[in-house]
mmCIF file with all atom_site columns, C-alpha atoms in Angstrom:
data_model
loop_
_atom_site.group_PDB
_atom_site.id
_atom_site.type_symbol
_atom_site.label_atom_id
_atom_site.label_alt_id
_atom_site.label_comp_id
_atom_site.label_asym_id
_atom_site.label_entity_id
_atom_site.label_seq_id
_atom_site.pdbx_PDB_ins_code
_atom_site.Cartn_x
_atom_site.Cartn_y
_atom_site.Cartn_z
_atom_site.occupancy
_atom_site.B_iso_or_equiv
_atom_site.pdbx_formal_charge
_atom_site.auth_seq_id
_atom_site.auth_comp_id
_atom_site.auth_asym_id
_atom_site.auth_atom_id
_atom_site.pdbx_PDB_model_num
ATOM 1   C CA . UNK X 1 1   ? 10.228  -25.410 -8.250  1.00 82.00 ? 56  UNK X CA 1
ATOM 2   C CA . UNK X 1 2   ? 12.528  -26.507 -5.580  1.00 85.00 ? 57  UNK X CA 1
ATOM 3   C CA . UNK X 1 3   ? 15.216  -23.700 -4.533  1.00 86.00 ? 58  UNK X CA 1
ATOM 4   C CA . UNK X 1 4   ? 17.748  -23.049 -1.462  1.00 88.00 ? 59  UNK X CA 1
ATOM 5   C CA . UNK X 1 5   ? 19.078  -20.267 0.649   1.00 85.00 ? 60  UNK X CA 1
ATOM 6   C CA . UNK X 1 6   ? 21.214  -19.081 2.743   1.00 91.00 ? 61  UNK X CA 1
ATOM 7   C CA . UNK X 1 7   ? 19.568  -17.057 5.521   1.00 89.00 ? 62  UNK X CA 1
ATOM 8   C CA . UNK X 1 8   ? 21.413  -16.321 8.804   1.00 90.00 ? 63  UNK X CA 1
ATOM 9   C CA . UNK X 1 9   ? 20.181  -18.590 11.951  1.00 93.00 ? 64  UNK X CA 1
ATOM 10  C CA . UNK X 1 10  ? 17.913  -15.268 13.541  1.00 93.00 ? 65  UNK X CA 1
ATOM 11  C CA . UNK X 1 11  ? 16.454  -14.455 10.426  1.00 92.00 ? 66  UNK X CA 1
ATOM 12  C CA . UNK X 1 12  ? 14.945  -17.622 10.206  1.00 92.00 ? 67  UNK X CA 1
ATOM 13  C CA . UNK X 1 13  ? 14.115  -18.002 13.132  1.00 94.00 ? 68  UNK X CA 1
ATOM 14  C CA . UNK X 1 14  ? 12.487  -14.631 13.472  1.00 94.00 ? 69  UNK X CA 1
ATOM 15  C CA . UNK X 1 15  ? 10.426  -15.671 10.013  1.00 93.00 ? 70  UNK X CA 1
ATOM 16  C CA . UNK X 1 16  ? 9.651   -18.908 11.452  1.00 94.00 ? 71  UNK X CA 1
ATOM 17  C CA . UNK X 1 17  ? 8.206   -17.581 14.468  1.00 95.00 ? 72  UNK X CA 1
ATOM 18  C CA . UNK X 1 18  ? 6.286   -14.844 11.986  1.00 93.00 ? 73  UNK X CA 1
ATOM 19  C CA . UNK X 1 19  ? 4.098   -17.327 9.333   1.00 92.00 ? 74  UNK X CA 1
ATOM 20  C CA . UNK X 1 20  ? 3.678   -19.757 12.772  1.00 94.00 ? 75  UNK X CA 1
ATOM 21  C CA . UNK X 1 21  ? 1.904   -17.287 14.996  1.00 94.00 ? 76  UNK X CA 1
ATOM 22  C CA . UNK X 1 22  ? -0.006  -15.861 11.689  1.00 91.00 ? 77  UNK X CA 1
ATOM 23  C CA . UNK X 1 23  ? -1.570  -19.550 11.194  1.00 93.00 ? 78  UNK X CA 1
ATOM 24  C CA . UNK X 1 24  ? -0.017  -20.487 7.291   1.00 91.00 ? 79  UNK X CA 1
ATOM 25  C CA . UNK X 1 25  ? 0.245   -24.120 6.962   1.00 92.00 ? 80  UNK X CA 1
ATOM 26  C CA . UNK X 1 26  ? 4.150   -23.950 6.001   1.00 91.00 ? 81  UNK X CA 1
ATOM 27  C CA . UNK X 1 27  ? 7.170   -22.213 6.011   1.00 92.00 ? 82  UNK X CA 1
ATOM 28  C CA . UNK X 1 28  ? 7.064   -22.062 1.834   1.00 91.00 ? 83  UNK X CA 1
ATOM 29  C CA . UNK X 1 29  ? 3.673   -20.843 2.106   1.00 91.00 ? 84  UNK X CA 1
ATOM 30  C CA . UNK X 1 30  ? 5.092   -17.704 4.260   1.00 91.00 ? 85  UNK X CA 1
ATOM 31  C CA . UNK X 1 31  ? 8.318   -17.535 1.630   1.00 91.00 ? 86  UNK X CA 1
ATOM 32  C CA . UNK X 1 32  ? 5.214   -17.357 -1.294  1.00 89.00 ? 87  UNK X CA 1
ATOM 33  C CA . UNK X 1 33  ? 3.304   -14.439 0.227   1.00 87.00 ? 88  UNK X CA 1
ATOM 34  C CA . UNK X 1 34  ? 6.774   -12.370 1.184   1.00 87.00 ? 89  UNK X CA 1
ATOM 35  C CA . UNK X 1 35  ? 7.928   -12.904 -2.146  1.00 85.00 ? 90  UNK X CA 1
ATOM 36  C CA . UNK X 1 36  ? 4.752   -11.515 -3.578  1.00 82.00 ? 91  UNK X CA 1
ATOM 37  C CA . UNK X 1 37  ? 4.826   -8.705  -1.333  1.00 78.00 ? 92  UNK X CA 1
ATOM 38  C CA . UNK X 1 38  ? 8.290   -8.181  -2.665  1.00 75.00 ? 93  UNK X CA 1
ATOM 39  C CA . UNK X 1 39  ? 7.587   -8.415  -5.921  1.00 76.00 ? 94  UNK X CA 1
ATOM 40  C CA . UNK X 1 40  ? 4.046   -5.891  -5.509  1.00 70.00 ? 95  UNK X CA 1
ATOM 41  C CA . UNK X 1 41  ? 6.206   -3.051  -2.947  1.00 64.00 ? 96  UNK X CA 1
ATOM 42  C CA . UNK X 1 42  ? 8.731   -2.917  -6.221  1.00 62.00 ? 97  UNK X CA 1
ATOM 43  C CA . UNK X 1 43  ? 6.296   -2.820  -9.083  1.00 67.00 ? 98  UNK X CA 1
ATOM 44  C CA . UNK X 1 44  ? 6.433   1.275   -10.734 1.00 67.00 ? 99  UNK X CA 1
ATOM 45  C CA . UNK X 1 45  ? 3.645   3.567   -10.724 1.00 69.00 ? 100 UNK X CA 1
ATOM 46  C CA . UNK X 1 46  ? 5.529   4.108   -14.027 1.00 73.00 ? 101 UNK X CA 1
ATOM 47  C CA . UNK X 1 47  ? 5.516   0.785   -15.462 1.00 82.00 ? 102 UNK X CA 1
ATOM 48  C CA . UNK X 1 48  ? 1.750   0.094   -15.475 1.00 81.00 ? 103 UNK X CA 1
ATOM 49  C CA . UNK X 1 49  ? -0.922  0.475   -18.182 1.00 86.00 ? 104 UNK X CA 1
ATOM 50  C CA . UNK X 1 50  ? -4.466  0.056   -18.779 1.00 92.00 ? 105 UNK X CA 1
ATOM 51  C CA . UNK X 1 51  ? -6.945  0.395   -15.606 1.00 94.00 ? 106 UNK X CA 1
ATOM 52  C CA . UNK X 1 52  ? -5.879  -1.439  -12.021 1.00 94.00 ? 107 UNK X CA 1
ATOM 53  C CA . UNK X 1 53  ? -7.514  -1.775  -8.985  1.00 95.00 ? 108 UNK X CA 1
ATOM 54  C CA . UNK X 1 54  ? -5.576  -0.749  -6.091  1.00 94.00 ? 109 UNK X CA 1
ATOM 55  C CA . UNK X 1 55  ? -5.889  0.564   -2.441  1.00 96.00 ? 110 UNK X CA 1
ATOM 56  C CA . UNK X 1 56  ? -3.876  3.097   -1.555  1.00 95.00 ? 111 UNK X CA 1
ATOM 57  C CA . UNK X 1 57  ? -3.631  3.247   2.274   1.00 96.00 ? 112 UNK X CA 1
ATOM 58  C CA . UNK X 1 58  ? -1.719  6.817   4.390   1.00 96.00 ? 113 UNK X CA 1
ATOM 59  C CA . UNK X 1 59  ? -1.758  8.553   7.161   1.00 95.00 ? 114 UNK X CA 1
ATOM 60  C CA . UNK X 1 60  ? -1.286  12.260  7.982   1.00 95.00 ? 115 UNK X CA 1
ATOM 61  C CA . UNK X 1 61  ? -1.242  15.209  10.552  1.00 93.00 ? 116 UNK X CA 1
ATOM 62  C CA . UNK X 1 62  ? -5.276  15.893  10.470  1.00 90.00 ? 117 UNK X CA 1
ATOM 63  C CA . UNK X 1 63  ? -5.233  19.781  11.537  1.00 89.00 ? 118 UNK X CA 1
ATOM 64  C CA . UNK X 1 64  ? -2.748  20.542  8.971   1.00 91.00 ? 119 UNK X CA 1
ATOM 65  C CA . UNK X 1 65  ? -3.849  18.990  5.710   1.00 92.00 ? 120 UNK X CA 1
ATOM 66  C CA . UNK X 1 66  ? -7.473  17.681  6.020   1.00 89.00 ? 121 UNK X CA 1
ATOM 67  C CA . UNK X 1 67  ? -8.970  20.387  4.211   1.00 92.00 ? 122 UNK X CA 1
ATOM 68  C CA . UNK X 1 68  ? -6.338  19.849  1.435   1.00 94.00 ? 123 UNK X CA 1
ATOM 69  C CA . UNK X 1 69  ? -6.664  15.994  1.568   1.00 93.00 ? 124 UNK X CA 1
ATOM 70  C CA . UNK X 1 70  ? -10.719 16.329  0.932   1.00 93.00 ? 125 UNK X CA 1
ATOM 71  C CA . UNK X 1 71  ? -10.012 18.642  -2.216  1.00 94.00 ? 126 UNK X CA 1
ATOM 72  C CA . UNK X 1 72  ? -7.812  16.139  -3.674  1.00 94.00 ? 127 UNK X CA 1
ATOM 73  C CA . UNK X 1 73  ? -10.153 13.099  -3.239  1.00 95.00 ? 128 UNK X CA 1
ATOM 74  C CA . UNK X 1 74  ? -12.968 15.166  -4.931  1.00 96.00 ? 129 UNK X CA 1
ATOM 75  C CA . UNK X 1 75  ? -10.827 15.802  -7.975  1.00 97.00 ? 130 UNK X CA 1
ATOM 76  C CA . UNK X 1 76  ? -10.077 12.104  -8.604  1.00 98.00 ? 131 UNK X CA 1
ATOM 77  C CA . UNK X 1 77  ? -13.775 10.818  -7.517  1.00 97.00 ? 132 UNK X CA 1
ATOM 78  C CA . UNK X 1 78  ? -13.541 9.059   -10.739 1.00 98.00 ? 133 UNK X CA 1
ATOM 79  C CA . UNK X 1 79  ? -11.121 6.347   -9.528  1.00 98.00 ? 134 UNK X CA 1
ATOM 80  C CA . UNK X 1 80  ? -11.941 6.650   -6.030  1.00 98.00 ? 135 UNK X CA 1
ATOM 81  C CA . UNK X 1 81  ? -14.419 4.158   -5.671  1.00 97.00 ? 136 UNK X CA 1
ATOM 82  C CA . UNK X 1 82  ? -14.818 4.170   -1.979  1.00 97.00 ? 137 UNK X CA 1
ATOM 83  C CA . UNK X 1 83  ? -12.839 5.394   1.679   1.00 96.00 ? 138 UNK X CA 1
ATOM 84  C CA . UNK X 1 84  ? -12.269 4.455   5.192   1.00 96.00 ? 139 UNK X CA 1
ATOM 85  C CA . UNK X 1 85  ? -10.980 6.759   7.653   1.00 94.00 ? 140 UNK X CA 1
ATOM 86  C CA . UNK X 1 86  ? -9.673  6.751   11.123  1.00 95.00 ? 141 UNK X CA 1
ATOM 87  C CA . UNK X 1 87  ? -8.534  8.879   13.783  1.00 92.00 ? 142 UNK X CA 1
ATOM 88  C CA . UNK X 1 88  ? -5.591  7.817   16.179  1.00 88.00 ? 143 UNK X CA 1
ATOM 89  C CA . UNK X 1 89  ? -4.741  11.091  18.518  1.00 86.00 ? 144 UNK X CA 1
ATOM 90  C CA . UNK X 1 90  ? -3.783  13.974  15.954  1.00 86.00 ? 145 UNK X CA 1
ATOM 91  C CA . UNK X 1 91  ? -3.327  11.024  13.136  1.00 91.00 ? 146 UNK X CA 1
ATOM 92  C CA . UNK X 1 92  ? -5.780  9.814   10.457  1.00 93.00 ? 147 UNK X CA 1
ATOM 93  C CA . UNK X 1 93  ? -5.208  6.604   8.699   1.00 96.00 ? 148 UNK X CA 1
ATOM 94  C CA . UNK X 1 94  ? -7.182  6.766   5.623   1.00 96.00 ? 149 UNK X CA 1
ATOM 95  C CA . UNK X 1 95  ? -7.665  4.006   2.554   1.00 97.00 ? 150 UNK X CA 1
ATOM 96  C CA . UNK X 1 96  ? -8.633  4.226   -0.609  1.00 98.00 ? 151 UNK X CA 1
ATOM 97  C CA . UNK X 1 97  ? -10.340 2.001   -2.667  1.00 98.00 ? 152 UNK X CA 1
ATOM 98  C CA . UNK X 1 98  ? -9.724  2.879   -6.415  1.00 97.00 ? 153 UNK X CA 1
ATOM 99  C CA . UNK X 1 99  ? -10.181 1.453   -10.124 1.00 97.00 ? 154 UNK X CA 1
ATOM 100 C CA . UNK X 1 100 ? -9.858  2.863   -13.474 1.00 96.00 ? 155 UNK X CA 1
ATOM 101 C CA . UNK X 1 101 ? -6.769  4.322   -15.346 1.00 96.00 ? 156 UNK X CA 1
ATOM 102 C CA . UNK X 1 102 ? -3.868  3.618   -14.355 1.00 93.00 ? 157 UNK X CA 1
ATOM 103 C CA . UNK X 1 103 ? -2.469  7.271   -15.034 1.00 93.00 ? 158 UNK X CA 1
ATOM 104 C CA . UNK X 1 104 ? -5.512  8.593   -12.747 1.00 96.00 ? 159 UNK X CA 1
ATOM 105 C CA . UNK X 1 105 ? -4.110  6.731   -10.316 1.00 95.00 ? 160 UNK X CA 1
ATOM 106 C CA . UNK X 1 106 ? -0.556  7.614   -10.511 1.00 92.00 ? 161 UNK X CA 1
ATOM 107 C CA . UNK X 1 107 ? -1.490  10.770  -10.109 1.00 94.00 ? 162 UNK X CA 1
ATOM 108 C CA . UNK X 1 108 ? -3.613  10.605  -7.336  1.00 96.00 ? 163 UNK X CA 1
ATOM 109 C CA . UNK X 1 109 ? -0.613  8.657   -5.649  1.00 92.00 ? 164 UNK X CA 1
ATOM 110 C CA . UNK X 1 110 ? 2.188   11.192  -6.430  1.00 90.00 ? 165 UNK X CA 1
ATOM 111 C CA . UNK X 1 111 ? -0.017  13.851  -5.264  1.00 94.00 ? 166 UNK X CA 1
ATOM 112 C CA . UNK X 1 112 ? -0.673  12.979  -1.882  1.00 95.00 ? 167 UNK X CA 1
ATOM 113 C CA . UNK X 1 113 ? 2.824   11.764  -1.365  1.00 90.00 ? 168 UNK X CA 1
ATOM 114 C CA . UNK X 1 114 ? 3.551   15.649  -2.313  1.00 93.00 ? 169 UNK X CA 1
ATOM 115 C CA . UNK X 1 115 ? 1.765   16.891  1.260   1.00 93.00 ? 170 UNK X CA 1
ATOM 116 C CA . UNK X 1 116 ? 4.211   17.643  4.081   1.00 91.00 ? 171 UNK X CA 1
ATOM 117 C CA . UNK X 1 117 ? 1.662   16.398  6.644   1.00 93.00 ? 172 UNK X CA 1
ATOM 118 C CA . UNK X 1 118 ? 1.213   13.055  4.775   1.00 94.00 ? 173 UNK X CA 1
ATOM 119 C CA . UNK X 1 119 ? 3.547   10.740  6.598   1.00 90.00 ? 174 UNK X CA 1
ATOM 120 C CA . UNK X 1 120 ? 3.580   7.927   4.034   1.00 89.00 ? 175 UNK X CA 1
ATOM 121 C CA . UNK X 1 121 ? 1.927   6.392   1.174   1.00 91.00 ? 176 UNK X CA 1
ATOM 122 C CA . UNK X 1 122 ? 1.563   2.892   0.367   1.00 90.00 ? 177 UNK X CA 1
ATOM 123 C CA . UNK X 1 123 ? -0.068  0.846   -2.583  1.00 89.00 ? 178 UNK X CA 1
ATOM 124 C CA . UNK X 1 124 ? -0.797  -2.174  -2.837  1.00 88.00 ? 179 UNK X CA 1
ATOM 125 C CA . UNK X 1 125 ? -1.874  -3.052  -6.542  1.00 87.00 ? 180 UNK X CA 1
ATOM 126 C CA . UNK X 1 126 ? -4.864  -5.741  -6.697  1.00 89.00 ? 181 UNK X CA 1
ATOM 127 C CA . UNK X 1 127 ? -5.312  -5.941  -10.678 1.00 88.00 ? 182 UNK X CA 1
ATOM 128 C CA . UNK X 1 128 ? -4.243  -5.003  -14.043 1.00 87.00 ? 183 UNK X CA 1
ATOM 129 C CA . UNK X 1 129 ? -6.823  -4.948  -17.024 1.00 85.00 ? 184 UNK X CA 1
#
């Protein structure tokens, strides 16, 4: 499907710049993936049924929650189906690999988005079954 825009001179520029230095082969290539990223960073926790395979990526204050953090990951080892973790200074970045309910996950999600020392949470949802 063949569709137009109206996007200010920089912006374009700046996005041009953007899927050129990241390799894509076109410019609607680059408007395919941020549309899809668009579409994934709006999809609800709320809306989704069934099992999904996600990662679920944060980062948080280590000396203040990574007792806390552990305990949590233990009590959903169910959907947790693997981890990475890194350190930068007093930061960790962690990910989560995870499959199964969707609920399981949802919950998993809302609580570690409910620790003060968790700076942010994102998901990024890979699959719906």
């Amino acid at each position: 499907m063949r569709t137009s825009f109206n996007i200010p001179d920089d912006l374009l520029s700046e996005f041009d710049e953007t899927w050129q230095a990241e390799g894509l082969d076109s410019r609607s290539r680059g408007v395919h993936e941020a549309m899809q990223e668009y579409i994934e960073g709006h999809t609800t926790l709320e809306d989704i049924e069934g099992d999904v395979v996600v990662i679920i990526a944060f980062d948080y204050e280590h000396n203040a929650v990574i007792e806390d953090i552990h305990n949590e990951q233990h009590q959903f080892q169910d959907v947790i189906t693997a981890t990475n973790h890194i350190h930068e200074g007093e930061w960790c970045l962690e990910t989560l690999f995870c499959g199964g309910p969707a609920s399981r996950v949802r919950n998993l999600t809302y609580r570690l988005r409910n620790f003060d020392a968790v700076s942010r949470v994102k998901l990024m949802l890979l699959a719906e079954h």
